[in-house]
Amino acid sequence: MFALFIREIKLFFQSSEFFEIFLYKFAFLTLFCLFFLLILFLLLMLLCLLAIFLVLFFFFLTLNLLLLIRFPLLVLGKSAVNDCKEKEHHCHHCNHFLQHHSSPYKILVCLLCFS
């Protein structure tokens, strides 16, 4: 009885049904894995695009804020810089910034010093 069972198993594995079932399962698993990898790749690309967008957004937001701060200070600042140069001995920070930094920083610190 046991030998008959073993013989039936050998015949089943030698038959084409086993290989058809195996190939269908293998093909299904392969397609499923490829589909899963495609979805992961698309999600990764979407995440990269979102990161690039956020970096550019915050870069341009910061740039615009700096420009919004810088240009009014440049417009208002010529008289402020002249006042700072006349009164620089009253404020150590203003003197330091007048010597070591560019004009928007000079203007900002001088406005803070002498306001």
PDB file of C-alpha atoms in Angstrom:
ATOM      1  CA  MET A   1       0.000   0.000   0.000  1.00  0.00           C
ATOM      2  CA  PHE A   2       2.789   2.386   0.931  1.00  0.00           C
ATOM      3  CA  ALA A   3       4.710   1.497  -2.235  1.00  0.00           C
ATOM      4  CA  LEU A   4       1.591   2.235  -4.285  1.00  0.00           C
ATOM      5  CA  PHE A   5       1.295   5.635  -2.623  1.00  0.00           C
ATOM      6  CA  ILE A   6       4.954   6.392  -3.395  1.00  0.00           C
ATOM      7  CA  ARG A   7       4.432   5.272  -6.989  1.00  0.00           C
ATOM      8  CA  GLU A   8       1.425   7.587  -7.365  1.00  0.00           C
ATOM      9  CA  ILE A   9       3.449  10.492  -6.004  1.00  0.00           C
ATOM     10  CA  LYS A  10       6.270   9.786  -8.462  1.00  0.00           C
ATOM     11  CA  LEU A  11       3.796   9.611 -11.335  1.00  0.00           C
ATOM     12  CA  PHE A  12       2.198  12.888 -10.232  1.00  0.00           C
ATOM     13  CA  PHE A  13       5.552  14.643 -10.153  1.00  0.00           C
ATOM     14  CA  GLN A  14       6.443  13.213 -13.549  1.00  0.00           C
ATOM     15  CA  SER A  15       3.133  14.262 -15.068  1.00  0.00           C
ATOM     16  CA  SER A  16       2.667  17.544 -16.833  1.00  0.00           C
ATOM     17  CA  GLU A  17      -0.043  18.662 -14.374  1.00  0.00           C
ATOM     18  CA  PHE A  18       2.513  19.245 -11.647  1.00  0.00           C
ATOM     19  CA  PHE A  19       4.708  21.358 -13.884  1.00  0.00           C
ATOM     20  CA  GLU A  20       1.716  23.329 -15.176  1.00  0.00           C
ATOM     21  CA  ILE A  21       0.575  24.074 -11.636  1.00  0.00           C
ATOM     22  CA  PHE A  22       4.142  24.914 -10.627  1.00  0.00           C
ATOM     23  CA  LEU A  23       4.637  27.189 -13.640  1.00  0.00           C
ATOM     24  CA  TYR A  24       1.327  28.981 -13.071  1.00  0.00           C
ATOM     25  CA  LYS A  25       2.168  29.562  -9.429  1.00  0.00           C
ATOM     26  CA  PHE A  26       5.694  30.676 -10.313  1.00  0.00           C
ATOM     27  CA  ALA A  27       4.403  33.024 -13.006  1.00  0.00           C
ATOM     28  CA  PHE A  28       1.791  34.450 -10.647  1.00  0.00           C
ATOM     29  CA  LEU A  29       4.354  35.006  -7.894  1.00  0.00           C
ATOM     30  CA  THR A  30       6.782  36.556 -10.361  1.00  0.00           C
ATOM     31  CA  LEU A  31       4.170  38.957 -11.697  1.00  0.00           C
ATOM     32  CA  PHE A  32       3.030  39.788  -8.179  1.00  0.00           C
ATOM     33  CA  CYS A  33       6.618  40.546  -7.110  1.00  0.00           C
ATOM     34  CA  LEU A  34       7.224  42.673 -10.196  1.00  0.00           C
ATOM     35  CA  PHE A  35       3.997  44.590  -9.591  1.00  0.00           C
ATOM     36  CA  PHE A  36       4.945  45.086  -5.940  1.00  0.00           C
ATOM     37  CA  LEU A  37       8.420  46.315  -6.917  1.00  0.00           C
ATOM     38  CA  LEU A  38       6.891  48.679  -9.475  1.00  0.00           C
ATOM     39  CA  ILE A  39       4.596  50.156  -6.827  1.00  0.00           C
ATOM     40  CA  LEU A  40       7.540  50.552  -4.431  1.00  0.00           C
ATOM     41  CA  PHE A  41       9.591  52.236  -7.148  1.00  0.00           C
ATOM     42  CA  LEU A  42       6.766  54.645  -7.976  1.00  0.00           C
ATOM     43  CA  LEU A  43       6.288  55.490  -4.305  1.00  0.00           C
ATOM     44  CA  LEU A  44      10.010  56.111  -3.937  1.00  0.00           C
ATOM     45  CA  MET A  45      10.004  58.389  -6.980  1.00  0.00           C
ATOM     46  CA  LEU A  46       7.003  60.265  -5.588  1.00  0.00           C
ATOM     47  CA  LEU A  47       8.801  60.681  -2.279  1.00  0.00           C
ATOM     48  CA  CYS A  48      11.910  61.994  -4.055  1.00  0.00           C
ATOM     49  CA  LEU A  49       9.844  64.477  -6.050  1.00  0.00           C
ATOM     50  CA  LEU A  50       8.139  65.636  -2.866  1.00  0.00           C
ATOM     51  CA  ALA A  51      11.512  66.109  -1.164  1.00  0.00           C
ATOM     52  CA  ILE A  52      12.854  68.094  -4.132  1.00  0.00           C
ATOM     53  CA  PHE A  53       9.720  70.238  -4.168  1.00  0.00           C
ATOM     54  CA  LEU A  54       9.984  70.943  -0.437  1.00  0.00           C
ATOM     55  CA  VAL A  55      13.668  71.851  -0.679  1.00  0.00           C
ATOM     56  CA  LEU A  56      13.042  74.209  -3.586  1.00  0.00           C
ATOM     57  CA  PHE A  57       9.955  75.669  -1.907  1.00  0.00           C
ATOM     58  CA  PHE A  58      11.784  76.473   1.317  1.00  0.00           C
ATOM     59  CA  PHE A  59      14.821  77.731  -0.600  1.00  0.00           C
ATOM     60  CA  PHE A  60      12.744  80.199  -2.600  1.00  0.00           C
ATOM     61  CA  LEU A  61      10.673  81.106   0.462  1.00  0.00           C
ATOM     62  CA  THR A  62      13.849  81.913   2.377  1.00  0.00           C
ATOM     63  CA  LEU A  63      15.264  83.799  -0.598  1.00  0.00           C
ATOM     64  CA  ASN A  64      12.086  85.858  -0.919  1.00  0.00           C
ATOM     65  CA  LEU A  65      12.066  86.630   2.792  1.00  0.00           C
ATOM     66  CA  LEU A  66      15.690  87.743   2.613  1.00  0.00           C
ATOM     67  CA  LEU A  67      14.919  89.937  -0.371  1.00  0.00           C
ATOM     68  CA  LEU A  68      11.866  91.380   1.375  1.00  0.00           C
ATOM     69  CA  ILE A  69      14.071  92.264   4.335  1.00  0.00           C
ATOM     70  CA  ARG A  70      17.068  93.430   2.313  1.00  0.00           C
ATOM     71  CA  PHE A  71      15.543  95.867  -0.184  1.00  0.00           C
ATOM     72  CA  PRO A  72      13.581  98.036   2.281  1.00  0.00           C
ATOM     73  CA  LEU A  73      16.701  98.201   4.432  1.00  0.00           C
ATOM     74  CA  LEU A  74      18.737  99.269   1.428  1.00  0.00           C
ATOM     75  CA  VAL A  75      16.199 101.959   0.580  1.00  0.00           C
ATOM     76  CA  LEU A  76      15.957 103.205   4.152  1.00  0.00           C
ATOM     77  CA  GLY A  77      19.545 102.514   4.944  1.00  0.00           C
ATOM     78  CA  LYS A  78      21.705 105.177   3.347  1.00  0.00           C
ATOM     79  CA  SER A  79      20.934 107.727   6.010  1.00  0.00           C
ATOM     80  CA  ALA A  80      21.112 105.032   8.682  1.00  0.00           C
ATOM     81  CA  VAL A  81      24.598 103.985   7.567  1.00  0.00           C
ATOM     82  CA  ASN A  82      25.741 107.605   7.616  1.00  0.00           C
ATOM     83  CA  ASP A  83      24.291 108.017  11.121  1.00  0.00           C
ATOM     84  CA  CYS A  84      26.041 104.830  12.174  1.00  0.00           C
ATOM     85  CA  LYS A  85      29.380 106.023  10.876  1.00  0.00           C
ATOM     86  CA  GLU A  86      28.974 109.243  12.835  1.00  0.00           C
ATOM     87  CA  LYS A  87      27.847 107.499  16.011  1.00  0.00           C
ATOM     88  CA  GLU A  88      29.739 104.194  15.768  1.00  0.00           C
ATOM     89  CA  HIS A  89      31.592 104.772  19.052  1.00  0.00           C
ATOM     90  CA  HIS A  90      28.232 104.440  20.871  1.00  0.00           C
ATOM     91  CA  CYS A  91      27.683 100.847  19.826  1.00  0.00           C
ATOM     92  CA  HIS A  92      30.348  98.150  19.780  1.00  0.00           C
ATOM     93  CA  HIS A  93      28.169  95.801  17.726  1.00  0.00           C
ATOM     94  CA  CYS A  94      27.584  98.433  15.098  1.00  0.00           C
ATOM     95  CA  ASN A  95      31.308  99.066  14.828  1.00  0.00           C
ATOM     96  CA  HIS A  96      32.010  95.346  14.454  1.00  0.00           C
ATOM     97  CA  PHE A  97      29.359  94.949  11.778  1.00  0.00           C
ATOM     98  CA  LEU A  98      30.494  98.058   9.943  1.00  0.00           C
ATOM     99  CA  GLN A  99      33.985  96.598   9.673  1.00  0.00           C
ATOM    100  CA  HIS A 100      33.223  92.968   8.895  1.00  0.00           C
ATOM    101  CA  HIS A 101      29.868  92.570   7.152  1.00  0.00           C
ATOM    102  CA  SER A 102      28.091  93.695   4.016  1.00  0.00           C
ATOM    103  CA  SER A 103      25.732  96.637   3.880  1.00  0.00           C
ATOM    104  CA  PRO A 104      22.380  94.936   4.633  1.00  0.00           C
ATOM    105  CA  TYR A 105      23.824  93.611   7.881  1.00  0.00           C
ATOM    106  CA  LYS A 106      25.360  96.986   8.667  1.00  0.00           C
ATOM    107  CA  ILE A 107      22.052  98.692   8.123  1.00  0.00           C
ATOM    108  CA  LEU A 108      20.126  96.179  10.207  1.00  0.00           C
ATOM    109  CA  VAL A 109      22.501  96.333  13.165  1.00  0.00           C
ATOM    110  CA  CYS A 110      22.793 100.107  12.989  1.00  0.00           C
ATOM    111  CA  LEU A 111      19.044 100.459  12.976  1.00  0.00           C
ATOM    112  CA  LEU A 112      18.908  98.232  16.041  1.00  0.00           C
ATOM    113  CA  CYS A 113      21.726 100.119  17.758  1.00  0.00           C
ATOM    114  CA  PHE A 114      20.443 103.628  17.273  1.00  0.00           C
ATOM    115  CA  SER A 115      16.705 103.206  17.297  1.00  0.00           C
TER     116      SER A 115
END
